[in-house]
Amino acid sequence: MMVPAVLLLLGLLTAVLAPRLLARADWPEREPVVALWVWQCVVAAVLLCLGLSMVLSAAAAWQAVRGRLFASAPHGVVEAYALDPGGPWAAVTALVLAGGAAWTAAMLTGEVLRARARRRARHSELLLRAPLLPGEDPDGVRLVLLEGDRPDAWWLPGAAPQLVVTTAALRRLKGRQLDAVLAHEQGHAAARHDWLLHCSRALSGAFPQVPVFAAFRDGMHHLVELAADDVASRRFGRLTVALALVGLNEDRGVFGPSGTPEAHVPQRVRRLLSAAPRLTASRRLGLTATAALVPAVPLLVAFVPGLSALT
C-alpha cells in the first residue's frame, strides 16, 4: 500500500501548492496561453494521482483486480508493489476514489449535455430572428447581424458555428474595433476554449469544496479572455482592442465602483494599455516543458517499482 499512499500524498501536495504558486506569479497575465497549459497539466497530474491510487488500491484489496492488472507481469513485479491488503483501508480508498471518478464523469457528461441543449436553443432562437437567406449553406460558418439596443458580439460554437453581432455594436464600434471584436471571438473558437470551460465547470461543480478545482474554473474563465485578447491585439493592436472593450461595456456599469459580472473587463483594458512585455522565448519554452513534466511525476511513481523489478 506504499505506492497508493504516495500517490495520494503527491496529489494533495500538487493540489495545494500549484494554485498558490500560480496565484503569486506575475507571468500568467503576460502569457495566458502558457498559463492555460500549466493549469491543464496541474489538474491532469492531480487526476492521475487519484486514478492511479484508485487502481493500485483496488489491486491491493481484491485478488481478482490484482490478477487482471498484473496478468502478464512477472511475479517479481507484483512483489515490488507490496500490495498487501492493509486491512479495510485499501478497499475503502478504492471505493471512495471510484465513487469520485464516477461522479466526475457524470458531472462532465451533464455539463456537456446542458451546453448542447443551450446551444440548440440559441441556434433555434437565432434562426427565428435571422432566418437563412436563399442559397445560404446551413452547415457553414455564419455571421449573424441581430437588431438590438445593447452592443454585443459573441461566438456560438457547434456543428454550424455562428458569429453574432448586434446592430448596436455596429453603431458603437469605430474603425477596426469591430474587426478586433470578431478576431477575439474567432480566437476563442480556434482554441476550443469552450471545452476548457466545460471541463473546469464540471470539476468545480462535482467538488465545490476542493480549492484546486474552483481555482481551475476561475483561472480558465479569466485566462481564455486574455488569450483571445492577445489574438486580436496581434492583428489590430492593443489600443484598438481596449477601445472595443470599452465601447461594448461602457453602458453596463463595469467601470463604476459597484461590482458586476463583467468586473474583469477593466482589468483586461488596463492590461492591454499597460502593454507589459512578453516573456522571452526560452522562458516560455522552459515553463511549457516544466509543466509537461508535472503529470509525468505520478506516472513515474506508479511505474518505477515495476520497472526496477524488471531490471
Short mmCIF file of N, CA and C in Angstrom, two decimals, residues 173 177 180-181 229 232-233 236-250 255 265-274:
data_model
loop_
_atom_site.label_atom_id
_atom_site.label_comp_id
_atom_site.label_asym_id
_atom_site.label_seq_id
_atom_site.Cartn_x
_atom_site.Cartn_y
_atom_site.Cartn_z
N LEU A 173 -19.03 50.69 -32.35
CA LEU A 173 -17.61 50.43 -32.62
C LEU A 173 -17.16 51.19 -33.87
N GLN A 177 -12.35 48.54 -34.76
CA GLN A 177 -12.73 47.96 -33.47
C GLN A 177 -13.63 46.75 -33.65
N ALA A 180 -11.58 43.84 -34.53
CA ALA A 180 -10.87 43.33 -33.35
C ALA A 180 -11.78 42.45 -32.51
N VAL A 181 -13.05 42.86 -32.34
CA VAL A 181 -14.00 42.05 -31.57
C VAL A 181 -14.23 40.71 -32.26
N ASP A 229 -7.91 38.10 -26.19
CA ASP A 229 -7.49 39.50 -26.36
C ASP A 229 -6.16 39.58 -27.09
N ALA A 232 -6.49 39.00 -30.83
CA ALA A 232 -6.99 40.19 -31.53
C ALA A 232 -5.96 41.30 -31.56
N SER A 233 -5.23 41.50 -30.46
CA SER A 233 -4.27 42.61 -30.41
C SER A 233 -3.09 42.38 -31.34
N PHE A 236 -4.69 43.69 -34.64
CA PHE A 236 -5.24 45.05 -34.73
C PHE A 236 -4.68 46.02 -33.71
N GLY A 237 -3.80 45.56 -32.83
CA GLY A 237 -3.18 46.45 -31.87
C GLY A 237 -3.92 46.48 -30.53
N ARG A 238 -3.15 46.69 -29.47
CA ARG A 238 -3.71 46.67 -28.12
C ARG A 238 -4.70 47.81 -27.91
N LEU A 239 -4.39 48.99 -28.42
CA LEU A 239 -5.28 50.14 -28.20
C LEU A 239 -6.63 49.90 -28.85
N THR A 240 -6.65 49.36 -30.05
CA THR A 240 -7.92 49.09 -30.75
C THR A 240 -8.77 48.11 -29.96
N VAL A 241 -8.14 47.04 -29.44
CA VAL A 241 -8.89 46.05 -28.67
C VAL A 241 -9.41 46.67 -27.36
N ALA A 242 -8.59 47.47 -26.71
CA ALA A 242 -9.02 48.12 -25.46
C ALA A 242 -10.20 49.05 -25.72
N LEU A 243 -10.14 49.84 -26.78
CA LEU A 243 -11.25 50.74 -27.10
C LEU A 243 -12.51 49.95 -27.45
N ALA A 244 -12.36 48.83 -28.12
CA ALA A 244 -13.52 47.99 -28.44
C ALA A 244 -14.15 47.44 -27.17
N LEU A 245 -13.33 47.01 -26.20
CA LEU A 245 -13.87 46.53 -24.93
C LEU A 245 -14.63 47.63 -24.20
N VAL A 246 -14.07 48.84 -24.20
CA VAL A 246 -14.75 49.96 -23.56
C VAL A 246 -16.07 50.25 -24.28
N GLY A 247 -16.05 50.25 -25.60
CA GLY A 247 -17.25 50.53 -26.36
C GLY A 247 -18.36 49.53 -26.11
N LEU A 248 -18.02 48.25 -25.98
CA LEU A 248 -19.03 47.23 -25.76
C LEU A 248 -19.57 47.23 -24.33
N ASN A 249 -18.80 47.74 -23.37
CA ASN A 249 -19.16 47.57 -21.96
C ASN A 249 -19.39 48.85 -21.20
N GLU A 250 -19.23 50.03 -21.82
CA GLU A 250 -19.33 51.26 -21.04
C GLU A 250 -20.73 51.51 -20.51
N PHE A 255 -17.29 49.88 -15.32
CA PHE A 255 -16.19 50.76 -14.96
C PHE A 255 -16.52 51.62 -13.74
N VAL A 265 -13.55 43.16 -16.95
CA VAL A 265 -13.29 43.96 -18.15
C VAL A 265 -12.31 45.10 -17.87
N PRO A 266 -12.47 45.89 -16.79
CA PRO A 266 -11.47 46.94 -16.54
C PRO A 266 -10.05 46.40 -16.39
N GLN A 267 -9.91 45.23 -15.78
CA GLN A 267 -8.58 44.64 -15.66
C GLN A 267 -8.01 44.30 -17.04
N ARG A 268 -8.86 43.80 -17.91
CA ARG A 268 -8.40 43.48 -19.27
C ARG A 268 -7.99 44.75 -20.02
N VAL A 269 -8.75 45.81 -19.84
CA VAL A 269 -8.42 47.08 -20.52
C VAL A 269 -7.09 47.60 -20.00
N ARG A 270 -6.90 47.60 -18.68
CA ARG A 270 -5.63 48.09 -18.10
C ARG A 270 -4.46 47.24 -18.59
N ARG A 271 -4.68 45.93 -18.68
CA ARG A 271 -3.60 45.05 -19.16
C ARG A 271 -3.22 45.39 -20.60
N LEU A 272 -4.21 45.62 -21.44
CA LEU A 272 -3.92 45.95 -22.83
C LEU A 272 -3.20 47.28 -22.95
N LEU A 273 -3.60 48.26 -22.15
CA LEU A 273 -2.99 49.58 -22.25
C LEU A 273 -1.60 49.63 -21.64
N SER A 274 -1.36 48.79 -20.62
CA SER A 274 -0.03 48.79 -20.00
C SER A 274 1.02 48.16 -20.90
#
